[in-house]
Short mmCIF file of C-alpha atoms in Angstrom, two decimals:
data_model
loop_
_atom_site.label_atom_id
_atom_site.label_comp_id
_atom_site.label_asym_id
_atom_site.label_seq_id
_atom_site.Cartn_x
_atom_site.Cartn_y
_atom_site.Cartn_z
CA UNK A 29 12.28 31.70 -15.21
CA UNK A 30 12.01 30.33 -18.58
CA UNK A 31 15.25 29.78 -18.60
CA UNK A 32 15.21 27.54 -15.16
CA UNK A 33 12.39 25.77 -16.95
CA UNK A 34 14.05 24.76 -19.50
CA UNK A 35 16.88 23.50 -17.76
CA UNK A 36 14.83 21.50 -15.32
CA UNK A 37 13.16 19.54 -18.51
CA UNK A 38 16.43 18.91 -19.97
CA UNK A 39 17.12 17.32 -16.19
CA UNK A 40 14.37 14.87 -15.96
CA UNK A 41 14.16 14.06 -20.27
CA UNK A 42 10.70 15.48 -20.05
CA UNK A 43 9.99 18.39 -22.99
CA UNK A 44 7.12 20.14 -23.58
CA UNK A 45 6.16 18.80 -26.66
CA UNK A 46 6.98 14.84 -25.61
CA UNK A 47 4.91 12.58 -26.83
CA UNK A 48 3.44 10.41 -24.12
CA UNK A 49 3.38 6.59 -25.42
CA UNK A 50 3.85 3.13 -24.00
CA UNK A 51 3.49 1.71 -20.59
CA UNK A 52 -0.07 1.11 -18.81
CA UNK A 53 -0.72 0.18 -15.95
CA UNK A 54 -1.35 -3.69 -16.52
CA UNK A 55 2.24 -3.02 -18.47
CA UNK A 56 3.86 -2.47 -15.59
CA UNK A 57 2.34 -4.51 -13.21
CA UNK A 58 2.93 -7.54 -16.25
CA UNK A 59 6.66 -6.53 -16.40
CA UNK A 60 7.22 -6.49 -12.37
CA UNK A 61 5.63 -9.81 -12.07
CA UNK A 62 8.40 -11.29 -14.71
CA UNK A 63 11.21 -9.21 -13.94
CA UNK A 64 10.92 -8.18 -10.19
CA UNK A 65 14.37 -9.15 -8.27
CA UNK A 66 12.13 -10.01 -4.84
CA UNK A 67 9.42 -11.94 -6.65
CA UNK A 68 11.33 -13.86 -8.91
CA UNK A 69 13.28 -14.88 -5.48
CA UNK A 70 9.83 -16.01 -3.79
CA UNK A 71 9.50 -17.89 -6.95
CA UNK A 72 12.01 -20.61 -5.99
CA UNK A 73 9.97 -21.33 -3.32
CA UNK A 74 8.17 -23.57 -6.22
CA UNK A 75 11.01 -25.42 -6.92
CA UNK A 76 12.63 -26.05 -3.17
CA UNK A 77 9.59 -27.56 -2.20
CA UNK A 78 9.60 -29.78 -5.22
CA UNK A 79 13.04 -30.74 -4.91
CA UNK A 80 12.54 -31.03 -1.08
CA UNK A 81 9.79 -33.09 -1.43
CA UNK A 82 11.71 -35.36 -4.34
CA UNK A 83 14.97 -35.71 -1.52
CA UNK A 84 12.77 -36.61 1.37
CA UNK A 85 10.66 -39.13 -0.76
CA UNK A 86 14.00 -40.64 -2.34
CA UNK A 87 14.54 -43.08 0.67
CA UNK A 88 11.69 -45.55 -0.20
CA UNK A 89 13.88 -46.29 -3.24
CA UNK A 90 16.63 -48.85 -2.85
CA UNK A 91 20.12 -47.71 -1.97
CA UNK A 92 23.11 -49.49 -3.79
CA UNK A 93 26.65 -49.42 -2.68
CA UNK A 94 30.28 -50.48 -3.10
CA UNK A 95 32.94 -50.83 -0.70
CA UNK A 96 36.49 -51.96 -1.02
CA UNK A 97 39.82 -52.01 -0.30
CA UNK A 98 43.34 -53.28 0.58
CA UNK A 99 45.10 -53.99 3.84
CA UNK A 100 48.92 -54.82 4.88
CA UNK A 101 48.55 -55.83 8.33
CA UNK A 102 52.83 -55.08 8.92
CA UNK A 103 52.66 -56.19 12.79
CA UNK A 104 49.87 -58.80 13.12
CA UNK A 105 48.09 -59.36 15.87
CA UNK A 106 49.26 -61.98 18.34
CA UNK A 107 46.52 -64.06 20.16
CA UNK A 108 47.15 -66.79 23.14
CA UNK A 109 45.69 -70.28 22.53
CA UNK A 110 45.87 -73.23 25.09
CA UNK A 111 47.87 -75.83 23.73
CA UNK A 112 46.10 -78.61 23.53
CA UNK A 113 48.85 -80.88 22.84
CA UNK A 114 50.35 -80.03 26.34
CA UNK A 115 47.55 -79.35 28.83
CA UNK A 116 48.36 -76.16 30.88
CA UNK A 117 50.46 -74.65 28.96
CA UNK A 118 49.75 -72.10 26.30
CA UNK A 119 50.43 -71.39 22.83
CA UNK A 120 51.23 -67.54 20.84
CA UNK A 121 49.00 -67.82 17.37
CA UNK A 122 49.17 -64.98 14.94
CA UNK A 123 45.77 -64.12 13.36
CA UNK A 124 45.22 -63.22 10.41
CA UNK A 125 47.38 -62.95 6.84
CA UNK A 126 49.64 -60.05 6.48
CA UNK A 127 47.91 -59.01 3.30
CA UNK A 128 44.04 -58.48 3.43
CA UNK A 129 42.06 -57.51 0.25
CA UNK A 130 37.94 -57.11 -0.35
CA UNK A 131 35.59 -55.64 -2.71
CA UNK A 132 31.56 -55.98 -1.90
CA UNK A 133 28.52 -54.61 -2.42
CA UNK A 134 25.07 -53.44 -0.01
CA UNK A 135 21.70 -53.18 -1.00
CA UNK A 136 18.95 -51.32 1.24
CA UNK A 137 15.38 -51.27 0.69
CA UNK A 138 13.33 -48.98 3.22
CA UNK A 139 9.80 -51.25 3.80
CA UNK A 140 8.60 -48.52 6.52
CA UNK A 141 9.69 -45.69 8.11
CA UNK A 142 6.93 -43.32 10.01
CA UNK A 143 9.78 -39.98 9.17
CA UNK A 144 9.29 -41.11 5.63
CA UNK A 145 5.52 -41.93 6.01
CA UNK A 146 4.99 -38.20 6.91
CA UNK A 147 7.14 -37.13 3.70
CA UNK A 148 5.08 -38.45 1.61
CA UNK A 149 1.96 -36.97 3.35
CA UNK A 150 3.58 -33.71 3.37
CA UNK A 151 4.46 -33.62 -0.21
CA UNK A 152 0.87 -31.68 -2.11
CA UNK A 153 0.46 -29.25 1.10
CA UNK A 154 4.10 -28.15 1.14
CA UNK A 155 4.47 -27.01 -2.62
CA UNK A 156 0.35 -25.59 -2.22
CA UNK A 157 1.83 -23.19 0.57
CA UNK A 158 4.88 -22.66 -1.97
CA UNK A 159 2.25 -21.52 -4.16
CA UNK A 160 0.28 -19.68 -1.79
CA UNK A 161 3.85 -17.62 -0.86
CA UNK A 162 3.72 -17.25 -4.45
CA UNK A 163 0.51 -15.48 -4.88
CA UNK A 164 0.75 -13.59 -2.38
CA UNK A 165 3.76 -12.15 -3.08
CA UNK A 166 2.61 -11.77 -6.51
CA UNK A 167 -0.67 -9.63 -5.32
CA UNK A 168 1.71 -7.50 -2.85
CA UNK A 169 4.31 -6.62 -6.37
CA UNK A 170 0.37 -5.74 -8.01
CA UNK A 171 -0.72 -3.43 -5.18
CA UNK A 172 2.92 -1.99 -4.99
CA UNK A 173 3.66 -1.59 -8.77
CA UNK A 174 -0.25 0.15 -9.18
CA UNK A 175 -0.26 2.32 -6.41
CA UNK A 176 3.48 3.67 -7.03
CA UNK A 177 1.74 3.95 -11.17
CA UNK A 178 -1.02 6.04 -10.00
CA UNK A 179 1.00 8.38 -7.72
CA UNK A 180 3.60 8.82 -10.59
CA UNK A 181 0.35 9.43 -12.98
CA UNK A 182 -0.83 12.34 -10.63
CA UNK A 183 1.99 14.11 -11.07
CA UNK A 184 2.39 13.74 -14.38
CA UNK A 185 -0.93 15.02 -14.73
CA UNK A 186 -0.37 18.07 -12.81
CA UNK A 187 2.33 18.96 -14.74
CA UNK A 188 -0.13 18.61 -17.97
CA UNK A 189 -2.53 20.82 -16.11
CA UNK A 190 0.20 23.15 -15.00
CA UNK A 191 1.40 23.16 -19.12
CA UNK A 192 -2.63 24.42 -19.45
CA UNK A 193 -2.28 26.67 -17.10
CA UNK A 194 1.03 28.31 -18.87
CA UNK A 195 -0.81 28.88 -22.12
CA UNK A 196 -3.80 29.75 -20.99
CA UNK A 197 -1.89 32.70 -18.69
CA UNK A 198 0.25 33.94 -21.06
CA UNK A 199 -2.64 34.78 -23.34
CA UNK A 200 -3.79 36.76 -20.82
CA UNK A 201 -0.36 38.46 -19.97
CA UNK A 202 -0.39 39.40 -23.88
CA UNK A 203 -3.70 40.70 -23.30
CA UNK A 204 -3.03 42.40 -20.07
CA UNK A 205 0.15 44.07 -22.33
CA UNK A 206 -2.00 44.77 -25.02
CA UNK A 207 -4.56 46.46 -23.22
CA UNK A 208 -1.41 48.55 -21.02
CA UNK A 209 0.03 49.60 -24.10
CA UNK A 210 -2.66 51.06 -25.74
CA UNK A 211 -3.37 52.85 -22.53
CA UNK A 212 -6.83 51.32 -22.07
CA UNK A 213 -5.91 49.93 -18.24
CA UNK A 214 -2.93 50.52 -15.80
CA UNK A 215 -0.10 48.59 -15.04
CA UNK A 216 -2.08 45.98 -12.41
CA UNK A 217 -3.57 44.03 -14.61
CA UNK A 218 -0.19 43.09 -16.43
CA UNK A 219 1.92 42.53 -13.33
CA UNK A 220 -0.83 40.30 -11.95
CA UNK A 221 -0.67 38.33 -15.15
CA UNK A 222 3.10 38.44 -14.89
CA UNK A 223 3.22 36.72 -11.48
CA UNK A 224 0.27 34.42 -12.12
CA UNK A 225 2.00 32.95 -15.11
CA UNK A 226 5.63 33.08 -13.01
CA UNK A 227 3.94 30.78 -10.12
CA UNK A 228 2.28 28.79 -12.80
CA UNK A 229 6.53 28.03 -14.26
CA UNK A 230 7.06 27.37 -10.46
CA UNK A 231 4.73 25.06 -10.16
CA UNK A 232 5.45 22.78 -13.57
CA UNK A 233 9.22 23.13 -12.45
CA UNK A 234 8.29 21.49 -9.01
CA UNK A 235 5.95 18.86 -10.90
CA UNK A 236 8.67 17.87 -13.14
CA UNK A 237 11.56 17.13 -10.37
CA UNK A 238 8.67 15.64 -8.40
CA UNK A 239 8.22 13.65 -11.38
CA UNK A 240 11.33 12.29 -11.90
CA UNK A 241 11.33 10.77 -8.24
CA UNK A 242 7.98 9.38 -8.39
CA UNK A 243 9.08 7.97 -11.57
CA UNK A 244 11.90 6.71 -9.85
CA UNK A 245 9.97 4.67 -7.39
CA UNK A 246 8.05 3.01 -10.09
CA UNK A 247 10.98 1.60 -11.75
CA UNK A 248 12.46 0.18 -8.78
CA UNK A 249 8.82 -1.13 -8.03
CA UNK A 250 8.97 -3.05 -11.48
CA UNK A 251 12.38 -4.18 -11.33
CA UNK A 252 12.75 -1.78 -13.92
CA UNK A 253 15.92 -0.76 -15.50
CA UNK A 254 16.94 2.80 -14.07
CA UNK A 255 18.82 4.01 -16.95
CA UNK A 256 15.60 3.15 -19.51
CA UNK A 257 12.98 5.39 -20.38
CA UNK A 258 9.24 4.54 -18.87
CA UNK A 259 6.71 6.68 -20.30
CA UNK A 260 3.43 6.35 -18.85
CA UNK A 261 -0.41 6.53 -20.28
CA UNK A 262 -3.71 5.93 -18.79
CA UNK A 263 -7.24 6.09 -20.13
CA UNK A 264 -8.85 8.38 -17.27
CA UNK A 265 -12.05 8.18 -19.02
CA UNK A 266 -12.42 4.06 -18.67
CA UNK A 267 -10.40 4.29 -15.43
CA UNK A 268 -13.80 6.48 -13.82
CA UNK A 269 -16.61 3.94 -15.53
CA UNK A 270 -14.41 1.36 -13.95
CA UNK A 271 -14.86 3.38 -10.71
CA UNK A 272 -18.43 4.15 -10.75
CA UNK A 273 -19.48 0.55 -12.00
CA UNK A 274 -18.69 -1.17 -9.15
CA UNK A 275 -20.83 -2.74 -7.25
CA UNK A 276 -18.74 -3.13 -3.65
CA UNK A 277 -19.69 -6.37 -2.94
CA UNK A 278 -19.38 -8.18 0.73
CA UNK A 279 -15.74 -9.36 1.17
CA UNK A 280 -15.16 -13.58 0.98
CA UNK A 281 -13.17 -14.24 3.90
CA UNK A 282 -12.70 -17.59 2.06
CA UNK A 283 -10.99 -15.61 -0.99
CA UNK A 284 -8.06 -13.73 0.31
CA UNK A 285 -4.61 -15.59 -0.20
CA UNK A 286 -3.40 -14.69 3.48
CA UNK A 287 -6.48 -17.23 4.77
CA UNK A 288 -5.72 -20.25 2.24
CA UNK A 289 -1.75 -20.47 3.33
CA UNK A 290 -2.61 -20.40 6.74
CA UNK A 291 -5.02 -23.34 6.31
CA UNK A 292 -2.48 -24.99 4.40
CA UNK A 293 -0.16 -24.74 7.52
CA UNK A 294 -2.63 -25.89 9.67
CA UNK A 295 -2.41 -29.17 7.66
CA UNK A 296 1.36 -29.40 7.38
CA UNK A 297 1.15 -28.74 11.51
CA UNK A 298 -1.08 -31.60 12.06
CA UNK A 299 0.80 -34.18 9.82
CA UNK A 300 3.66 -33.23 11.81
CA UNK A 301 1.97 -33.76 15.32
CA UNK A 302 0.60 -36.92 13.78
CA UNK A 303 3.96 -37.80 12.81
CA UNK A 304 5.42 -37.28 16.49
CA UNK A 305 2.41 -39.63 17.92
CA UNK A 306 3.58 -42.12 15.79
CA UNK A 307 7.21 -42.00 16.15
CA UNK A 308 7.30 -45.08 18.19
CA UNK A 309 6.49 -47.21 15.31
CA UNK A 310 9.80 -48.90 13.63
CA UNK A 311 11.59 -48.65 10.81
CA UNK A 312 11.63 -51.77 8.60
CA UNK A 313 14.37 -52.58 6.08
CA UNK A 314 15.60 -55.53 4.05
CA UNK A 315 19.30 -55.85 2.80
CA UNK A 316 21.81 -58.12 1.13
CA UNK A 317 25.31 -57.98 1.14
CA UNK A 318 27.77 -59.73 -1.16
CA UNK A 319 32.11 -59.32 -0.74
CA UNK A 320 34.88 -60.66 -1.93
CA UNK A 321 37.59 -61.54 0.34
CA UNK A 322 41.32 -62.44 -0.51
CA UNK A 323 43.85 -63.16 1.97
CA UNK A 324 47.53 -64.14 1.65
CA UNK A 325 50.98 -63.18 3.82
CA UNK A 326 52.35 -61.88 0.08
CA UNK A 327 51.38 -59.11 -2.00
CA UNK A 328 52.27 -60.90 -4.99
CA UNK A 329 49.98 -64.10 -4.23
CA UNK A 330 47.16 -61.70 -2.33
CA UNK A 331 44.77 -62.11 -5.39
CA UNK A 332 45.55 -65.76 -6.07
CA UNK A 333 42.46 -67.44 -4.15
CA UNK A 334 39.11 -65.93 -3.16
CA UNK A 335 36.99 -66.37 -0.14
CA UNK A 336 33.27 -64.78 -0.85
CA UNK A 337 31.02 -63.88 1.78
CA UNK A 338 27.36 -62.75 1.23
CA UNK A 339 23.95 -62.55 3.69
CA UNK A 340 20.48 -61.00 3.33
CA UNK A 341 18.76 -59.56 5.71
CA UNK A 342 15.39 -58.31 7.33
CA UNK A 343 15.99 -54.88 10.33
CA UNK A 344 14.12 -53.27 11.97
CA UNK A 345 14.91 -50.43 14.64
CA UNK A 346 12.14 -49.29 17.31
CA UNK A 347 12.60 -46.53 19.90
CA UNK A 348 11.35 -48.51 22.90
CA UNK A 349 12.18 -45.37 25.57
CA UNK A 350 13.62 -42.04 24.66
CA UNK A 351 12.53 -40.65 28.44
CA UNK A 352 10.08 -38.26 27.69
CA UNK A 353 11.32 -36.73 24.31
CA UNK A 354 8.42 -38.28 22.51
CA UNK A 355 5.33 -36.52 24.51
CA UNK A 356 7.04 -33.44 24.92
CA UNK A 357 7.34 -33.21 21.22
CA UNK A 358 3.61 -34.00 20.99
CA UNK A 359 2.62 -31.27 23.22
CA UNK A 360 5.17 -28.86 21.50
CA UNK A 361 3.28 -29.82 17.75
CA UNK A 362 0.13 -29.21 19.71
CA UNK A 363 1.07 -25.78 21.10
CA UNK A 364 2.27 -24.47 17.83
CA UNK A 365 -1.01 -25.83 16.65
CA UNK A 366 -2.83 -23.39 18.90
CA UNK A 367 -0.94 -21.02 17.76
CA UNK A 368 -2.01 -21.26 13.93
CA UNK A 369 -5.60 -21.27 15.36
CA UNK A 370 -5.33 -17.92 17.14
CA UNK A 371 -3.28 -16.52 14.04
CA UNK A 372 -6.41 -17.58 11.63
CA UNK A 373 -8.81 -16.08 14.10
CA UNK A 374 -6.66 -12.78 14.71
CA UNK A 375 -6.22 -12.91 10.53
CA UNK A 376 -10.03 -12.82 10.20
CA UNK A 377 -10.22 -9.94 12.54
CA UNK A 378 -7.80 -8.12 10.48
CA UNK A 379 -9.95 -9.22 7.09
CA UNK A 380 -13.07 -7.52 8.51
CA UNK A 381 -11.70 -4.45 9.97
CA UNK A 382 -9.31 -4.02 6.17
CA UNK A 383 -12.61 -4.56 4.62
CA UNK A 384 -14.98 -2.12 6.78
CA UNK A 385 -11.91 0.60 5.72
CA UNK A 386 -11.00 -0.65 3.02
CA UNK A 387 -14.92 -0.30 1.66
CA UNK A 388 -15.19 2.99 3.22
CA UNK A 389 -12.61 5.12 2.15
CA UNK A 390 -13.64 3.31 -1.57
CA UNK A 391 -17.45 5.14 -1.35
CA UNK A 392 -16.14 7.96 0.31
CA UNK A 393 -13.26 8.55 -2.70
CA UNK A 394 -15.87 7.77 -5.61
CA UNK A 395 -17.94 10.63 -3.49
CA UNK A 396 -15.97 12.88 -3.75
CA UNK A 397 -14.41 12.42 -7.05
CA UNK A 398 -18.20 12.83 -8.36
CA UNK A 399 -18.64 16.16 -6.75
CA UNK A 400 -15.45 17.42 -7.71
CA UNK A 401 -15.78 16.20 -11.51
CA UNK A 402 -18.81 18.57 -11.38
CA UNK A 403 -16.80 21.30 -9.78
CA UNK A 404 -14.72 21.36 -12.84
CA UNK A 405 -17.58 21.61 -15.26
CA UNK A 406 -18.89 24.59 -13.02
CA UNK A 407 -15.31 26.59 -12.88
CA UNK A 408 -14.49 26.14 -16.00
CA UNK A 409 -17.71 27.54 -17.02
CA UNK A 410 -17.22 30.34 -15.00
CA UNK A 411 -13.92 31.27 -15.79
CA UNK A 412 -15.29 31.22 -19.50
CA UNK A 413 -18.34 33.61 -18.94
CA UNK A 414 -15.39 35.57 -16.57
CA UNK A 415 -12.67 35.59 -19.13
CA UNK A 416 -15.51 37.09 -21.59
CA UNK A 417 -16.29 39.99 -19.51
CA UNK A 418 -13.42 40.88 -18.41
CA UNK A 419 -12.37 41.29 -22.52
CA UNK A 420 -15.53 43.02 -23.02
CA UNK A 421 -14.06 45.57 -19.74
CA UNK A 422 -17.21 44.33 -17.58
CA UNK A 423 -15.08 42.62 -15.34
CA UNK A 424 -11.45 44.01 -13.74
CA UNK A 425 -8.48 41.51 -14.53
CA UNK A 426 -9.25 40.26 -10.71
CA UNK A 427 -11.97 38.18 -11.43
CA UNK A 428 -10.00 36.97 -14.11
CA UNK A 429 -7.60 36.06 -11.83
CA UNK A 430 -9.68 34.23 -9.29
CA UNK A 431 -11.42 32.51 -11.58
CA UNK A 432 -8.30 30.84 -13.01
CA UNK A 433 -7.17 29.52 -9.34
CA UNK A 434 -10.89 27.96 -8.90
CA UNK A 435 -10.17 26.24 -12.02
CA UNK A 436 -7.32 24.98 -11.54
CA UNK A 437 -7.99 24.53 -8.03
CA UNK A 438 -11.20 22.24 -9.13
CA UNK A 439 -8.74 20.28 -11.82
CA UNK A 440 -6.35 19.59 -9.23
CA UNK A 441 -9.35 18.40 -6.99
CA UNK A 442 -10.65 16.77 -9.53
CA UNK A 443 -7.29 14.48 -10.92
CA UNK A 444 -6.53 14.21 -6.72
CA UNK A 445 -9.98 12.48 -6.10
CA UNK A 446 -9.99 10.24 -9.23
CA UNK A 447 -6.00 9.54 -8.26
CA UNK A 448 -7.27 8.09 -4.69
CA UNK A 449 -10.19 6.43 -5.77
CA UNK A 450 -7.96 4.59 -8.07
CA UNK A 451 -5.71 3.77 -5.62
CA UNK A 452 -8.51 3.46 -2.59
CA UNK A 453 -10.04 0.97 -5.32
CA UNK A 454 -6.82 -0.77 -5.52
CA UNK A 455 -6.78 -1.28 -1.48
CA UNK A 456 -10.39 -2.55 -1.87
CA UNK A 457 -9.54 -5.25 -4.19
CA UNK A 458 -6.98 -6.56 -2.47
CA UNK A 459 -8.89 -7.00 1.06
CA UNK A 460 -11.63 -8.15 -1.29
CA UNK A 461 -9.59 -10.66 -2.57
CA UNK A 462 -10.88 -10.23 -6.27
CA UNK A 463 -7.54 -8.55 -7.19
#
């Protein structure tokens, strides 16, 4: 067995006399919100909707181009005149000079546009519900990251309880051979102790693969690199005043994350239904054009004279009848509308039942990690007074041994109920929305 044992620590780089040192659980929770692979992904949801915005709003400034080229027209065009020299009859004109050339430049400046108009409304709301993604995001990686710390932190407690254990039986195994030896009791006593402190070995050599995959989960949870080491501490002490002080106050609907994006969609739907009502406005624009034009029926006299051209202009473009694309797009807007309104309502639903549980399980877990804190006390004070009598031969080694399962029985309780309130106070936060 001891043998297994110490096999099983060399597995999972955990020894028995490790120093425990290093990561809380605001560490982790601090590294996973910098380093996590999925959040740092929802991050960029900052930046496309700063860039997007930046694209959209980039055609109210003027547009600038250049165009040019050079032609050989090798079969011009033939076009049939009436001679006017002989009436009736008809003359065969070419058009055109076998060598064209040009070079010219456009300017555009967009005065209205009601696609662009809505850009530029849409611009704060869609990077707040970047933000919003953000943050929530950001509380999900929290509630992961802690809840996968405090299930990793139970076990690793129960292995330092099952490490108390080990000691504490194989005292009494040397005192159960002691007392064999010198003939005082029989065999029992010592074989007890011997498979008392065998299932205690079991029980650390369970905790410490368990361990390792709890462990495991953490790391991944945190983005964490798998081949690193992650040693874990807690302050159990501050972690129960933390418990006990709070006051469980009435959940703010107003406060969770989930409610604020969906508000912020609402906006971004309306803008776009407003946008759709007001699609039949036009598009305004004012250009100027300016070219340079040379002509000749040789290559090597094409740049020898130059005919500019150049306009300005004002346009305009208005969608006087698209059949009935326009109101059917207003009623679509509308309907998805709706359905933002019924997803708010169904998400408040969801707020108060998460908060009803959410509250409840919260007392019920700070309940019962009182009354099981105050088992401890009690076994352990037992097993004491126990322990005593039984070396003083009051007691058989019986009592002995049932006194050391309510102990550790009540410990295990004990670390279980503080483990879930943690984690129940966790949940309680987050529907709160004070996490």
């Amino acid at each position: 067995m001891k043998y297994l044992l110490s096999l099983i620590l060399l597995a999972v780089g955990v020894g028995a006399g490790a120093q425990v040192q290093g990561w809380d659980r605001q560490q982790c929770v601090a590294y996973a919100l910098a380093n996590q692979p999925a959040l740092r992904n929802v991050r960029l949801e900052d930046s496309i909707a700063r860039l997007t915005n930046a694209i959209n709003l980039a055609a109210w400034k003027p547009s600038v181009s250049a165009s040019g080229g050079v032609t050989n027209n090798f079969k011009q065009q033939i076009t049939i005149f009436p001679d006017f020299m002989n009436p009736g009859e008809t003359r065969e004109v070419i058009i055109g000079q076998a060598w064209l050339s040009s070079l010219g430049l456009s300017a555009n400046q967009l005065l209205y546009s009601p696609e662009v108009a809505r850009d530029s409304r849409l611009r704060e709301p869609r990077v707040n519900a970047a933000r919003l993604a953000i943050r929530e995001a950001e509380i999900g990686v929290e509630v992961e990251v802690g809840t996968a710390f405090y299930e990793a932190l139970r076990v690793g407690e129960q292995i330092t309880l099952s490490r108390a254990d080990i000691e504490r039986l194989e005292r009494n195994l040397r005192d159960a051979r002691l007392l064999y030896d010198n003939g005082l009791n029989d065999k029992v006593d010592y074989k007890r102790a011997t498979i008392a402190l065998n299932q205690a070995r079991a029980r650390l050599a369970s905790g410490l693969l368990d361990y390792a995959a709890r462990l495991a989960e953490l790391k991944a949870a945190m983005g964490f690199p798998a081949g690193e080491e992650l040693n874990l501490v807690y302050d159990f002490g501050e972690s129960a005043g933390e418990v006990l002080a709070d006051s469980l106050a009435v959940t703010d609907v107003r406060q969770r994350v989930e409610v604020s994006r969906l508000l912020v969609e609402q906006e971004l739907q309306d803008l776009n239904t407003e946008y759709y009502r007001r699609a039949w406005l036009p598009s305004v624009s004012a250009g100027a054009e300016y070219s340079f034009n040379w002509q000749a029926n040789a290559f090597g006299s094409l740049y020898d004279r130059r005919f500019p051209a150049g306009l300005v202009a004002l346009n305009f473009s208005a969608p006087l009848f698209s059949g009935t694309r326009r109101f059917r797009q207003v009623e679509l807007q509308t309907v998805y509308r709706r359905g933002l309104d019924l997803e708010l309502e169904s998400l408040r639903q969801q707020i108060s039942r998460e908060s009803t549980v959410a509250t409840s399980d919260y007392r019920s877990a700070r309940l019962t990690y009182l009354v099981a804190a105050e088992n401890v006390a009690i076994a352990r004070e037992i097993y004491d007074v126990i322990l005593l009598q039984y070396r003083e031969g009051i007691e058989p080694f019986l009592e002995v041994v049932i006194a050391e399962n309510d102990l550790r029985t009540a410990q295990n309780t004990s670390l279980n109920a503080l483990i879930d309130a943690l984690v129940a106070r966790l949940e309680y936060r987050r529907v709160s929305g004070t996490l």
